[in-house]
CSV table of C-alpha atoms in Angstrom, one decimal:
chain,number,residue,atom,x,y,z
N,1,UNK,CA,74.7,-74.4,-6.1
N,2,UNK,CA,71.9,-74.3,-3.5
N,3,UNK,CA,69.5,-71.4,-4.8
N,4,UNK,CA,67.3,-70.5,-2.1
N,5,UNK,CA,67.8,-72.2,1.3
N,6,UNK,CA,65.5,-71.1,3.8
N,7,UNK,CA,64.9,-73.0,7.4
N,8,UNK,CA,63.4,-73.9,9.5
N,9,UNK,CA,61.2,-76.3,7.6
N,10,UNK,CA,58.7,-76.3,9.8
N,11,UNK,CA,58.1,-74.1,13.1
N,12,UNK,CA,55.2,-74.2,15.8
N,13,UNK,CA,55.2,-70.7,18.2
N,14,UNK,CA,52.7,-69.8,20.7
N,15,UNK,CA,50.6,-66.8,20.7
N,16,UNK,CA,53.3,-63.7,21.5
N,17,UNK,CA,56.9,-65.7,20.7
N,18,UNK,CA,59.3,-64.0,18.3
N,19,UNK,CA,61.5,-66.1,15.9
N,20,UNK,CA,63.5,-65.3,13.0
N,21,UNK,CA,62.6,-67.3,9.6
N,22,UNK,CA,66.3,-67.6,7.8
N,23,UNK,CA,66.9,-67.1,3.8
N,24,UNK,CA,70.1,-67.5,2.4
N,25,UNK,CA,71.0,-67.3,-1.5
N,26,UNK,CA,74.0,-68.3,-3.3
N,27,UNK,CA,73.6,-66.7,-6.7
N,28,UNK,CA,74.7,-63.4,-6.1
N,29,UNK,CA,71.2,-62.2,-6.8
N,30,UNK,CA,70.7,-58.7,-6.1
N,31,UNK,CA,66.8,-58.4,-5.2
N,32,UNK,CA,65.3,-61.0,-2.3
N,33,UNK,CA,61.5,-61.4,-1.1
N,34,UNK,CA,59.3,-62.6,1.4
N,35,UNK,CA,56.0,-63.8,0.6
N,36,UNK,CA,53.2,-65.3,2.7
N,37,UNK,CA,50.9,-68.1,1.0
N,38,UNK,CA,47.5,-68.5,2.5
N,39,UNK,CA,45.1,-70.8,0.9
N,40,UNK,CA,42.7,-68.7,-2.0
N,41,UNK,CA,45.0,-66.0,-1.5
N,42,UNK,CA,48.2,-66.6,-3.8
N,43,UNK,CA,51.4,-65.2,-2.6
N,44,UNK,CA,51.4,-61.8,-1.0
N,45,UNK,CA,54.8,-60.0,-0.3
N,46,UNK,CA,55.4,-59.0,2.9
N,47,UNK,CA,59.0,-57.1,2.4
N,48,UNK,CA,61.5,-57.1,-0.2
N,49,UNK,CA,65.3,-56.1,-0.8
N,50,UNK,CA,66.8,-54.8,-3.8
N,51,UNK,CA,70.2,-54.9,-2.3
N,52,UNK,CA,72.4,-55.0,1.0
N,53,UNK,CA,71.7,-52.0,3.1
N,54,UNK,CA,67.8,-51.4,1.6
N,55,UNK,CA,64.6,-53.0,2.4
N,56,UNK,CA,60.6,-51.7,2.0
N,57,UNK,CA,57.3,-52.8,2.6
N,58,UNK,CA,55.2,-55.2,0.4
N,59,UNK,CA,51.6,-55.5,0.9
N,60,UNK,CA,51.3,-57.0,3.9
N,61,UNK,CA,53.7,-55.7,6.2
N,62,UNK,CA,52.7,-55.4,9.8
N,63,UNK,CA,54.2,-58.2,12.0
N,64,UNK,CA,57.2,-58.5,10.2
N,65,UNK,CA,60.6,-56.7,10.0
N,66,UNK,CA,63.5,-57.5,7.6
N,67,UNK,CA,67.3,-56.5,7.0
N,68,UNK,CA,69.6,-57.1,4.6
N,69,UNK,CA,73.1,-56.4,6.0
N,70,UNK,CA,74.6,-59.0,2.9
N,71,UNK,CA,73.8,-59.6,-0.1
N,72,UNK,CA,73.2,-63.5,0.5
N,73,UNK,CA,70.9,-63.4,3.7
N,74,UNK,CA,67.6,-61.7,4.2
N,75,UNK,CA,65.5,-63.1,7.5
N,76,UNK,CA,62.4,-62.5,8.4
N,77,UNK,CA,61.2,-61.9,12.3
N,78,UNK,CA,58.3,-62.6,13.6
N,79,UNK,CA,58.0,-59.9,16.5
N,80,UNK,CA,55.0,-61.0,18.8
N,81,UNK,CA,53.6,-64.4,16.8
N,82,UNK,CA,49.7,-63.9,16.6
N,83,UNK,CA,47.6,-67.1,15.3
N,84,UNK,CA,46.9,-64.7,11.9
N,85,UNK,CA,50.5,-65.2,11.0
N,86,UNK,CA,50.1,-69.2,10.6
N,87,UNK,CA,51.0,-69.8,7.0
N,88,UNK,CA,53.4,-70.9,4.4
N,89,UNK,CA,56.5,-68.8,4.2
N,90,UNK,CA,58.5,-68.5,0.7
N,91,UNK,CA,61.3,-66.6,0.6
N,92,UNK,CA,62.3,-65.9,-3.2
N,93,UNK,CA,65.8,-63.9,-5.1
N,94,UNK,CA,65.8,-62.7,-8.3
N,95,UNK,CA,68.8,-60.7,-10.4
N,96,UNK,CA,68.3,-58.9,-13.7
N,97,UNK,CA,69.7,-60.8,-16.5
N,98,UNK,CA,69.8,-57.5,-18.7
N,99,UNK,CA,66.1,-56.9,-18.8
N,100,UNK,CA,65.0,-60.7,-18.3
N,101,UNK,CA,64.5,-61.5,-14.7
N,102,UNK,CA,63.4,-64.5,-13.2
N,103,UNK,CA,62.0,-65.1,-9.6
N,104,UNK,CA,63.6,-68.3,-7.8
N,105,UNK,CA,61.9,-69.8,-4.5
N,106,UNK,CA,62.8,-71.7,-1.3
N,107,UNK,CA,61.4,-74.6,-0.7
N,108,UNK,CA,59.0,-72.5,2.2
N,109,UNK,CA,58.6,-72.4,5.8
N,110,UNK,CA,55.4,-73.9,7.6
N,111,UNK,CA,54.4,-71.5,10.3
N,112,UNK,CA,51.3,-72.3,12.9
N,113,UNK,CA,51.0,-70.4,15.7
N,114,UNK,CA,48.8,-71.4,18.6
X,1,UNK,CA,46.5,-54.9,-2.9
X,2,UNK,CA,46.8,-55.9,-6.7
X,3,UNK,CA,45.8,-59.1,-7.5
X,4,UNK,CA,45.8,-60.9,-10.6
X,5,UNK,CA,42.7,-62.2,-12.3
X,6,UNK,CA,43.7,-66.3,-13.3
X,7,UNK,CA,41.2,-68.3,-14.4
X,8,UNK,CA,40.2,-71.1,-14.0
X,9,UNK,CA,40.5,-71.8,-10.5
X,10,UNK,CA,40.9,-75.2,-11.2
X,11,UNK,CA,40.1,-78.2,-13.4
X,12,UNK,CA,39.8,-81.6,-13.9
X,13,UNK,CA,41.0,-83.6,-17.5
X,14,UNK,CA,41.6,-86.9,-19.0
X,15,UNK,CA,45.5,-87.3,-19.5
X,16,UNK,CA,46.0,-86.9,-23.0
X,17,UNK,CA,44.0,-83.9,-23.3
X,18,UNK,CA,45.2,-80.3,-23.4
X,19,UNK,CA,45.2,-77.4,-21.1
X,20,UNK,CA,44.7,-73.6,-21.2
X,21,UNK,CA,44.4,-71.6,-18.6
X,22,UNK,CA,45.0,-67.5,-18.5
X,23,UNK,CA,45.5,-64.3,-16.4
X,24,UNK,CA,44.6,-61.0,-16.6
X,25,UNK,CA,45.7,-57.6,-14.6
X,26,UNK,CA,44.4,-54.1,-14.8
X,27,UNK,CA,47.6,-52.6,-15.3
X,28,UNK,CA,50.8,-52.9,-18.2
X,29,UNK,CA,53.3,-56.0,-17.2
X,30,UNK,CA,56.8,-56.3,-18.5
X,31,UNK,CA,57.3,-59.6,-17.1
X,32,UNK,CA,55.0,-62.7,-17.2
X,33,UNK,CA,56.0,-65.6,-14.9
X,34,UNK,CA,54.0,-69.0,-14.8
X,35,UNK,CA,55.2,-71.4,-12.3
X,36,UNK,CA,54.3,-74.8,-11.3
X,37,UNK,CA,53.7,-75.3,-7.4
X,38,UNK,CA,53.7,-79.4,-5.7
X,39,UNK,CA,52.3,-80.3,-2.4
X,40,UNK,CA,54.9,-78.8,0.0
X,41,UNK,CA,57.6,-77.2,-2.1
X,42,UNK,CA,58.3,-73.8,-3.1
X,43,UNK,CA,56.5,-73.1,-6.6
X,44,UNK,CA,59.4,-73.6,-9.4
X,45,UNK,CA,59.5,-71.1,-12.8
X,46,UNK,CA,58.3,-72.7,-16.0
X,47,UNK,CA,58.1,-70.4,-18.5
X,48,UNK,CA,59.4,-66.7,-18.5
X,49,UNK,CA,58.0,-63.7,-20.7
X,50,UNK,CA,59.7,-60.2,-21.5
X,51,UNK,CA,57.9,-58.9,-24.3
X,52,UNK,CA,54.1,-58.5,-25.7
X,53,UNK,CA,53.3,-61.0,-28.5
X,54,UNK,CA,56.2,-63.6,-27.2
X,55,UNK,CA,55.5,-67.1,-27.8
X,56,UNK,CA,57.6,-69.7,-25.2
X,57,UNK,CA,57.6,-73.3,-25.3
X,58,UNK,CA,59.1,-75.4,-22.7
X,59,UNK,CA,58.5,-79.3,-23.5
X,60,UNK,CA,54.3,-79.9,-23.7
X,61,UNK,CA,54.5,-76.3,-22.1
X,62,UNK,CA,53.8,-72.7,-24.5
X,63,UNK,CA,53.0,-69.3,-23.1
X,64,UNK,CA,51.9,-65.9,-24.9
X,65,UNK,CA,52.4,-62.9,-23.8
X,66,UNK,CA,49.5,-60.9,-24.7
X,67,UNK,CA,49.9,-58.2,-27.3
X,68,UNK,CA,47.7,-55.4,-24.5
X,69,UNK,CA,50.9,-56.7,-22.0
X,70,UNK,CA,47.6,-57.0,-19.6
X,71,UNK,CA,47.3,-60.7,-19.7
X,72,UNK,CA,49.5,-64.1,-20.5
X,73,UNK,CA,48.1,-67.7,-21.3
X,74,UNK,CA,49.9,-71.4,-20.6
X,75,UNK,CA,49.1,-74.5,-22.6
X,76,UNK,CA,50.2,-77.9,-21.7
X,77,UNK,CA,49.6,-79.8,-24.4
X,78,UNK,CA,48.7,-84.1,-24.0
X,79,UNK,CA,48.8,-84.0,-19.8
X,80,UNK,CA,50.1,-86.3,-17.9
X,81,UNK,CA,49.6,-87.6,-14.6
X,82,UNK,CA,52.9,-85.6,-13.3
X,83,UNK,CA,51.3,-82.7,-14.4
X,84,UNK,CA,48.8,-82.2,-11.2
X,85,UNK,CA,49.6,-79.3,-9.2
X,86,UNK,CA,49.1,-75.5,-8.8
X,87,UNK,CA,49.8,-73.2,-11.6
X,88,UNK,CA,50.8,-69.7,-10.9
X,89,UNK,CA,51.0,-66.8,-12.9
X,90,UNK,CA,53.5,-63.8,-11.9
X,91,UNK,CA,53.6,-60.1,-13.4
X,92,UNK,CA,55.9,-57.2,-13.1
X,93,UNK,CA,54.9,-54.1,-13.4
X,94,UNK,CA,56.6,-51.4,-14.8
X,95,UNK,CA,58.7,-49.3,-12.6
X,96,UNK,CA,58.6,-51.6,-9.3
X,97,UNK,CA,60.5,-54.2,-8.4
X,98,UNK,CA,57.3,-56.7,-6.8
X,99,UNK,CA,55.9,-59.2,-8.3
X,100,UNK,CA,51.9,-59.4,-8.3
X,101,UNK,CA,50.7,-63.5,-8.3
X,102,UNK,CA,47.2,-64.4,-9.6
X,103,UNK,CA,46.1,-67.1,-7.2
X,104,UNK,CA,46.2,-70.0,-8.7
X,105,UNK,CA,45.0,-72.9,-11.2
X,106,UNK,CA,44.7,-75.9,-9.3
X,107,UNK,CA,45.1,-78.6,-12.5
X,108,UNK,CA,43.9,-82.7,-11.7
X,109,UNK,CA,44.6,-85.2,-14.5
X,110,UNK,CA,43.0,-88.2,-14.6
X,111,UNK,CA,44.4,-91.3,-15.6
């Protein structure tokens, strides 16, 4: 049982590059996240899912599109990299264990972008 | 957007002694999450808190979930060295599904 698997690991892009950042969970967890960590800043979601087919905007959207066409995957592209986007990328699931969720991480996605 | 108040920002201790730190939000959680970030990984879940005037433990590790469901504590009781990292705290508020994150308790124990 993997949790949340996300790669790359690390990823340099130059200014106006598009790439994809892959999440993939194995514990049939209905709602997935993507959060941006940026130092003195915390986490700040970007989009979220709460299930295959439906995706919205977090707080800090712009840059960023998502889908969600299964329940397991939910990546995150990067349309036209700009050096504000270099951060750490966590993608996160959760699933509602009656009314007792819990939020599980990746292991996060170093972004710069030059 | 909403942000969590978490205080402190961060500390240093002798190992041995204990640790509180706390968060606070303007508006009524359901759900308090405190995590525990290291240097290059994904921050993991610690403790998890569903109703107001909970008390968890999880080893040297207790959090509350404030009665006002407005604000949460963590103790970690006789640190250790291992202990060192970045503390978050998570809320959910009613009727969303996103999570709010305070930013951080940066914790350093020394030996």
């Amino acid at each position: 049982n993997a949790g949340v698997t996300q790669t790359p690991k690390f990823q340099v892009l130059k200014t106006g590059q598009s790439m994809t950042l892959q999440c993939a969970q194995d514990m049939n967890h209905e709602y997935m996240s993507w959060y941006r960590q940026d130092p003195g800043m915390g986490l700040r979601l970007i989009h979220y899912s709460v299930g295959a087919g439906i995706t919205d905007q977090g707080e800090v959207p712009n840059g960023y599109n998502v889908s969600r066409s299964t329940t397991e995957d939910f990546p995150l592209r990067l349309l036209s990299a700009a050096p504000s986007q270099t951060s750490v990328y966590f993608c996160a699931s959760s699933i509602r264990q009656g009314a007792h969720e819990k939020l599980f991480f990746g292991s996060g996605t170093q972004l710069s972008v030059l | 957007g909403q942000q969590l108040n978490q205080s402190p920002q961060s500390m240093f201790i002798q190992e041995g002694e204990d640790v509180s730190m706390n968060c606070t939000s303007s508006s009524i959680f359901n759900t308090w999450l405190w995590y525990k970030q290291d240097p290059g990984e994904g921050p993991v879940l610690l403790i998890a808190l569903y109703k107001a005037g909970e008390l968890t433990s999880n080893g040297r590790l207790t959090a509350q979930f404030g009665i006002t469901r407005k604000d949460s504590f963590l103790n970690i009781s006789a640190s250790i060295p291992s202990d060192v990292g970045i503390y978050f705290c998570a809320g959910h508020p009613s009727g969303t599904y996103k999570y709010i994150f305070g930013t951080g308790t940066r914790l350093k124990v020394l030996a």
